[in-house]
XYZ file of C-alpha atoms in Angstrom:
453
model
C 8.095 15.159 -0.818
C 7.655 13.501 -4.199
C 9.489 10.647 -5.699
C 9.390 10.025 -9.279
C 9.212 6.199 -10.182
C 8.788 4.723 -13.695
C 5.803 2.455 -14.016
C 7.673 -0.312 -15.829
C 7.683 -3.075 -13.111
C 11.391 -3.737 -13.224
C 12.372 0.003 -12.970
C 9.793 0.428 -10.250
C 11.060 -2.327 -8.191
C 14.710 -1.515 -8.518
C 14.181 2.339 -7.940
C 11.930 1.306 -4.711
C 14.639 -1.141 -3.369
C 17.489 1.246 -4.194
C 15.627 4.063 -1.878
C 17.858 4.829 1.306
C 16.787 3.167 4.475
C 15.774 5.595 7.088
C 15.929 3.299 10.096
C 16.856 4.965 13.284
C 16.751 1.889 15.678
C 20.292 2.319 16.836
C 19.726 6.289 17.124
C 16.524 6.426 18.743
C 17.101 10.418 19.724
C 17.286 11.458 16.211
C 14.111 13.332 15.115
C 12.096 11.550 12.414
C 10.252 13.676 9.989
C 7.431 12.908 8.033
C 9.229 12.673 4.794
C 11.481 10.346 6.395
C 8.657 8.397 7.525
C 7.062 7.990 4.092
C 10.594 6.933 2.666
C 10.949 4.333 5.269
C 7.396 2.800 4.842
C 7.915 2.919 1.210
C 10.991 0.585 1.591
C 9.843 -1.606 4.407
C 6.202 -1.825 4.717
C 4.861 -5.242 4.547
C 1.710 -4.395 2.307
C 4.134 -2.781 -0.309
C 6.323 -5.539 -0.313
C 3.718 -8.126 -0.757
C 2.349 -5.869 -3.748
C 5.797 -6.054 -5.329
C 5.921 -9.593 -5.221
C 2.520 -9.930 -6.955
C 3.998 -7.681 -9.711
C 6.987 -10.231 -10.170
C 4.313 -12.838 -10.362
C 2.370 -11.487 -13.232
C 6.170 -10.844 -14.946
C 6.314 -14.669 -14.554
C 2.841 -15.327 -16.070
C 3.518 -13.061 -19.091
C 6.821 -14.786 -19.864
C 4.811 -18.024 -19.872
C 2.164 -16.987 -22.082
C 4.809 -14.948 -24.609
C 6.693 -18.195 -25.000
C 3.742 -19.824 -26.915
C 4.300 -17.067 -29.647
C 7.994 -18.021 -29.921
C 9.779 -21.138 -31.462
C 9.800 -24.156 -29.190
C 13.087 -26.102 -29.205
C 13.348 -29.991 -27.791
C 16.028 -32.169 -27.822
C 16.117 -35.726 -26.421
C 18.757 -38.488 -26.255
C 18.907 -42.344 -25.165
C 21.226 -44.998 -24.666
C 20.450 -48.660 -24.213
C 22.124 -52.063 -23.988
C 19.742 -54.951 -24.357
C 20.011 -58.825 -24.846
C 16.433 -58.801 -26.337
C 14.489 -56.533 -28.912
C 12.376 -53.961 -27.485
C 9.834 -51.494 -28.713
C 10.026 -47.688 -27.609
C 7.957 -44.858 -28.406
C 9.213 -41.880 -30.378
C 7.642 -38.620 -30.619
C 8.262 -37.048 -34.063
C 6.465 -33.912 -35.244
C 4.016 -34.015 -32.310
C 2.871 -37.852 -33.451
C 4.072 -40.954 -31.155
C 5.464 -43.713 -33.299
C 6.770 -47.083 -32.263
C 10.659 -47.643 -32.720
C 11.885 -51.249 -32.559
C 15.291 -51.397 -30.689
C 17.272 -54.488 -31.783
C 19.654 -56.398 -29.126
C 22.845 -55.001 -28.220
C 23.707 -51.535 -27.933
C 21.232 -48.824 -29.260
C 21.422 -44.818 -29.158
C 19.247 -42.250 -30.523
C 19.598 -38.339 -30.396
C 17.036 -35.875 -31.820
C 16.362 -32.026 -31.901
C 13.096 -30.478 -33.069
C 12.109 -26.842 -33.298
C 8.244 -26.083 -33.623
C 6.660 -22.826 -34.579
C 3.002 -22.016 -33.986
C 1.833 -20.013 -37.347
C -1.972 -19.755 -36.474
C -4.142 -20.542 -33.264
C -7.090 -18.632 -34.080
C -6.012 -15.497 -32.502
C -5.741 -17.302 -28.786
C -1.903 -16.590 -28.372
C -2.069 -13.053 -29.161
C -5.119 -12.555 -27.023
C -3.392 -14.370 -24.245
C -0.322 -12.401 -24.328
C -2.476 -9.129 -24.387
C -4.642 -10.519 -21.241
C -1.172 -11.186 -19.450
C 0.154 -7.652 -20.384
C -3.105 -6.006 -19.078
C -3.001 -8.376 -16.056
C 0.510 -7.119 -15.398
C -0.522 -3.416 -15.789
C -3.407 -4.156 -13.315
C -0.868 -5.491 -10.839
C 1.180 -2.349 -11.153
C -1.700 -0.030 -10.422
C -2.716 -2.256 -7.356
C 0.893 -1.590 -6.197
C 0.181 1.993 -6.757
C -3.094 1.893 -4.687
C -1.251 -0.425 -1.997
C 1.417 2.451 -1.878
C -0.949 5.176 -1.575
C -2.592 3.595 1.188
C 0.174 2.681 3.379
C 1.554 6.020 3.034
C -1.684 7.582 3.950
C -1.749 5.318 7.035
C 1.709 6.775 7.784
C 0.974 10.294 7.435
C -2.160 9.549 9.757
C -0.183 7.549 12.578
C 2.622 10.687 12.272
C -0.380 13.119 12.828
C -1.537 11.040 15.762
C 1.966 11.250 17.353
C 1.776 15.293 16.910
C -1.378 15.100 18.357
C -0.702 13.145 21.487
C 2.701 15.043 21.848
C 0.850 18.554 21.837
C -1.840 16.997 24.332
C 1.136 15.983 26.685
C 2.287 19.674 26.545
C -1.095 20.941 27.228
C -1.735 18.657 30.008
C 1.722 19.269 31.524
C 1.093 23.257 31.220
C -2.348 22.632 32.982
C -0.728 20.736 35.693
C 2.212 23.579 36.152
C -0.386 26.227 36.629
C -2.673 24.296 38.990
C 0.554 23.594 41.026
C 1.511 27.472 41.083
C -2.125 28.107 42.081
C -1.902 25.416 45.189
C 1.384 27.046 46.474
C -0.322 30.576 46.249
C -3.494 29.281 48.115
C -1.191 27.408 50.619
C 0.518 30.961 51.116
C -2.730 32.557 51.666
C -3.939 30.032 53.872
C -1.131 30.487 55.953
C -1.789 34.116 56.403
C -5.549 33.286 57.124
C -6.811 34.764 53.985
C -8.611 31.707 52.668
C -9.952 28.787 54.233
C -8.929 25.201 54.511
C -11.603 24.019 52.094
C -10.284 26.382 49.401
C -6.705 24.671 50.012
C -8.438 21.359 49.853
C -10.112 22.108 46.639
C -6.751 23.359 45.016
C -5.143 20.012 46.127
C -7.976 18.024 44.549
C -7.414 19.984 41.440
C -4.074 19.077 41.323
C -4.473 15.404 41.718
C -7.283 15.266 39.248
C -4.971 16.960 36.896
C -2.499 14.059 36.802
C -4.763 11.493 35.518
C -5.125 13.157 31.881
C -1.666 13.691 32.039
C -0.861 10.056 32.493
C -3.382 9.152 29.892
C -1.890 11.613 27.177
C 1.712 10.122 27.617
C 0.189 6.602 27.475
C -1.638 7.751 24.077
C 1.696 8.981 22.956
C 3.461 5.902 23.404
C 0.767 3.760 21.606
C 0.924 6.379 18.729
C 4.594 5.564 18.389
C 3.983 2.000 18.195
C 1.334 2.414 15.541
C 3.638 4.608 13.553
C 6.515 1.932 13.901
C 4.203 -0.889 12.519
C 2.921 1.188 9.727
C 6.500 1.855 8.584
C 7.408 -1.902 8.890
C 10.261 -1.126 11.444
C 10.747 -4.455 13.183
C 14.005 -3.686 14.678
C 14.094 -1.874 17.984
C 16.774 -1.469 20.620
C 15.823 -3.590 23.809
C 17.249 -0.875 26.148
C 15.170 1.783 24.327
C 11.653 2.696 25.905
C 8.834 2.653 23.580
C 8.143 6.111 24.039
C 11.606 7.056 22.869
C 12.030 4.477 20.203
C 10.709 7.395 17.807
C 11.079 10.965 18.225
C 9.126 12.775 15.548
C 9.905 16.321 14.182
C 7.260 18.860 12.953
C 4.033 20.355 13.843
C 0.429 19.581 12.678
C -0.175 21.443 9.519
C -2.615 24.378 9.611
C -2.992 25.522 5.926
C -6.423 25.427 4.947
C -7.523 23.470 1.788
C -10.713 24.545 -0.388
C -11.576 22.639 -3.449
C -14.824 22.234 -5.148
C -16.885 18.934 -5.179
C -17.169 18.485 -8.746
C -13.398 19.352 -9.375
C -12.538 16.556 -6.759
C -14.857 14.153 -8.296
C -13.300 14.750 -11.697
C -9.629 14.419 -10.381
C -10.773 11.208 -8.631
C -12.197 9.724 -11.707
C -8.979 10.055 -13.620
C -6.471 9.649 -10.983
C -7.800 6.950 -8.758
C -5.350 3.787 -9.531
C -8.323 1.534 -8.303
C -10.442 2.609 -11.160
C -7.529 2.313 -13.575
C -6.824 -1.329 -12.378
C -10.590 -2.327 -12.758
C -10.383 -0.597 -16.429
C -7.217 -2.860 -17.163
C -9.077 -6.004 -15.831
C -12.239 -5.272 -17.975
C -9.963 -4.936 -20.959
C -8.163 -8.303 -19.809
C -11.453 -10.091 -19.508
C -12.397 -8.962 -23.030
C -9.291 -10.611 -24.114
C -10.297 -13.872 -22.267
C -13.423 -14.022 -24.827
C -10.923 -13.918 -27.749
C -8.994 -16.602 -26.053
C -11.965 -18.968 -25.698
C -13.378 -18.048 -29.358
C -10.045 -19.472 -30.597
C -11.148 -22.830 -29.735
C -13.500 -22.784 -32.887
C -10.693 -21.978 -35.365
C -8.143 -24.129 -36.561
C -4.239 -24.364 -35.657
C -1.349 -24.596 -37.844
C 2.248 -25.101 -36.802
C 5.544 -26.248 -38.628
C 8.300 -28.223 -37.274
C 11.708 -29.166 -38.286
C 14.489 -31.165 -36.711
C 17.294 -33.521 -36.960
C 17.956 -37.003 -35.729
C 21.032 -39.078 -35.127
C 20.604 -42.973 -34.309
C 22.610 -46.209 -34.373
C 23.360 -47.503 -37.729
C 24.131 -51.149 -38.859
C 27.443 -51.347 -36.898
C 28.234 -50.254 -33.545
C 30.541 -47.654 -34.626
C 29.682 -44.130 -34.148
C 30.519 -42.894 -37.490
C 27.919 -45.646 -39.260
C 25.153 -43.905 -37.155
C 21.988 -42.837 -39.326
C 21.468 -39.278 -39.415
C 18.918 -37.024 -41.607
C 16.623 -33.984 -41.356
C 12.876 -33.907 -41.151
C 10.379 -31.058 -41.464
C 6.477 -31.149 -41.048
C 3.408 -29.209 -40.852
C 0.665 -29.980 -38.033
C -2.922 -28.895 -38.414
C -6.090 -29.282 -36.112
C -9.381 -28.042 -35.990
C -11.987 -29.047 -33.322
C -15.220 -28.535 -35.475
C -17.963 -29.121 -33.003
C -16.789 -28.007 -29.562
C -19.303 -27.877 -27.000
C -17.074 -27.234 -24.291
C -15.677 -24.298 -26.290
C -18.952 -22.643 -26.331
C -19.314 -23.160 -22.601
C -15.885 -21.373 -22.248
C -17.149 -18.432 -24.229
C -20.197 -17.969 -22.227
C -17.993 -18.134 -19.126
C -15.613 -15.399 -20.752
C -18.506 -13.207 -21.543
C -19.879 -13.494 -17.914
C -16.301 -12.693 -16.572
C -16.487 -9.385 -18.724
C -19.762 -8.284 -17.238
C -18.712 -9.123 -13.958
C -15.661 -7.019 -14.222
C -17.786 -4.061 -15.644
C -19.987 -4.455 -12.691
C -17.195 -4.225 -10.379
C -15.716 -1.270 -12.059
C -19.127 0.661 -11.662
C -19.356 -0.401 -8.273
C -15.821 1.164 -7.317
C -16.664 4.174 -9.216
C -19.662 4.865 -6.907
C -17.578 3.766 -3.865
C -15.041 6.466 -5.048
C -17.720 9.261 -5.363
C -18.856 8.371 -1.688
C -15.515 8.766 -0.597
C -14.801 11.910 -2.007
C -17.732 13.327 -0.782
C -17.243 12.355 2.774
C -13.606 13.631 2.683
C -15.016 16.957 1.284
C -17.687 17.031 4.253
C -15.179 16.106 6.793
C -12.803 18.831 5.381
C -15.570 21.632 5.554
C -16.446 20.657 9.066
C -12.758 20.499 9.769
C -12.250 24.315 8.508
C -15.089 25.496 10.613
C -13.915 23.615 13.725
C -10.342 25.277 13.278
C -11.721 28.912 12.942
C -14.194 28.548 16.142
C -11.298 26.831 18.285
C -8.871 29.336 17.731
C -11.097 32.081 18.828
C -12.053 29.926 21.836
C -8.578 29.771 23.170
C -8.103 33.443 22.988
C -11.171 34.159 24.771
C -10.357 31.311 27.421
C -6.576 32.820 27.833
C -8.159 36.372 28.405
C -10.739 34.787 30.996
C -8.076 33.105 33.007
C -6.081 36.075 33.116
C -8.851 38.152 34.386
C -9.954 35.368 36.803
C -6.249 35.549 38.145
C -6.202 39.421 38.757
C -9.612 39.129 40.499
C -8.525 36.297 42.722
C -5.515 38.235 43.864
C -7.349 40.925 44.461
C -9.938 39.454 46.476
C -12.981 40.211 44.419
C -13.541 36.707 43.064
C -13.350 33.407 44.685
C -11.213 30.368 43.953
C -13.694 28.166 42.117
C -13.968 30.962 39.396
C -10.056 30.745 39.003
C -10.278 26.988 38.630
C -13.138 26.979 36.303
C -11.100 29.483 34.124
C -8.157 27.344 34.106
C -10.245 23.898 33.197
C -11.953 25.900 30.366
C -8.535 26.931 28.960
C -7.429 23.396 29.035
C -10.419 22.306 27.258
C -10.150 25.067 24.782
C -6.494 24.071 23.954
C -7.495 20.471 23.772
C -10.373 21.317 21.308
C -7.961 23.337 19.214
C -5.495 20.417 19.061
C -8.149 17.926 18.099
C -9.674 20.358 15.252
C -5.974 21.036 13.943
C -5.498 17.237 13.892
C -9.040 16.756 12.354
C -8.185 19.225 9.345
C -4.762 17.626 8.805
C -6.477 14.147 8.580
C -9.287 15.420 6.455
C -6.920 17.170 4.063
C -4.706 13.812 3.667
C -7.906 11.602 3.248
C -9.283 14.162 0.585
C -5.968 13.938 -1.194
C -6.076 10.105 -1.076
C -9.825 10.052 -2.410
C -8.775 12.183 -5.268
C -5.980 9.764 -6.242
C -3.000 12.085 -5.404
C -0.211 10.199 -4.279
C 3.154 10.868 -2.841
C 4.770 9.308 -5.598
C 4.344 10.247 -9.509
C 4.308 7.231 -11.970
C 5.540 7.964 -15.433
C 5.183 5.649 -18.071
C 8.249 5.362 -20.236
C 8.062 6.444 -23.860
């Protein structure tokens, strides 16, 4: 199941929040499919929700930085009634000037608009840095989603494995109990000894322990899936092993892919590498921000003022417009030189982090390929062993009923079949896990991110 989500942060958040909830706390008997579990995790997983908030944070940073490139408007007003003359500080066109306030009443209102014309390229570089940081946060969200959905998928597979293991152990116990009944009948007629009957009873008792463990593993797997999905609500009267019932079987489809193809896909598709590339570009913009300290700045301002005139009547107030130009240049700044060195170091650190991540991704792909190769071989081997074990048990039962073999051979054949079925389940589970981890290592996600044109 694939969802298409725009990479624009606001559209991304809106579409994620709009996904239908798959909570089934009030109806625990409804089977939960893998697609429903992934959709619920996409909406409620705590790591994903935190990553969304980090995008909102970067949106705020971008808005704050962009404001420096837009005109700034400020307004001020004051009213005072005094019996003595006072001196107030007035800020006009960026400069602080004294204002003598006479005795009596006094009022003053002003509005000023200021626009930066040139800041050595620092504003443009800051906006570019904030934009790249926002894009990096979006890619981090994608990586977080991929990790969270992979975790949900693996937890879902763990439930399928535990459920199938319970079925195998229950089937084994049923067969052993049937054999015990046959032995009891044979003992009554004197065809078997008391020792053989005792051995059959021991086999039945011993088979209950792995069944108990398998059922407990199933309960724990359900709780792990509930945590991965972010489902915090559970009906108090519902047992933990019934709070979630899953539908489906372990996928058995084979996946074959060449190592070089997998590495090429990972290099292009992994969001972690894309994010680090954005951070390198953002760090390079930081150098331009630091170097802007060596260049002059230029800004213009325009404003209007209204203040008390010679009389107390408001109509006699003094009013007028003013305009100004402000410029500054820090000619020799050792601090700016230090900031440039820091920015250059941050760029190199970001590049090294990207190279380290590329190596880690390559190793992850290689491990996933090796695990998948091993899983493919185990699946083939275990399926053949199950067929052989079933045939061996059939022959052992025929021989035991015919009296040509002892009970121990029958019990050993049944035990071998249980082991073979367990190994097959684990091989299928290992194959499913290896395939899912390979898809994640190559950067293939449950979600497609489409950049808006």
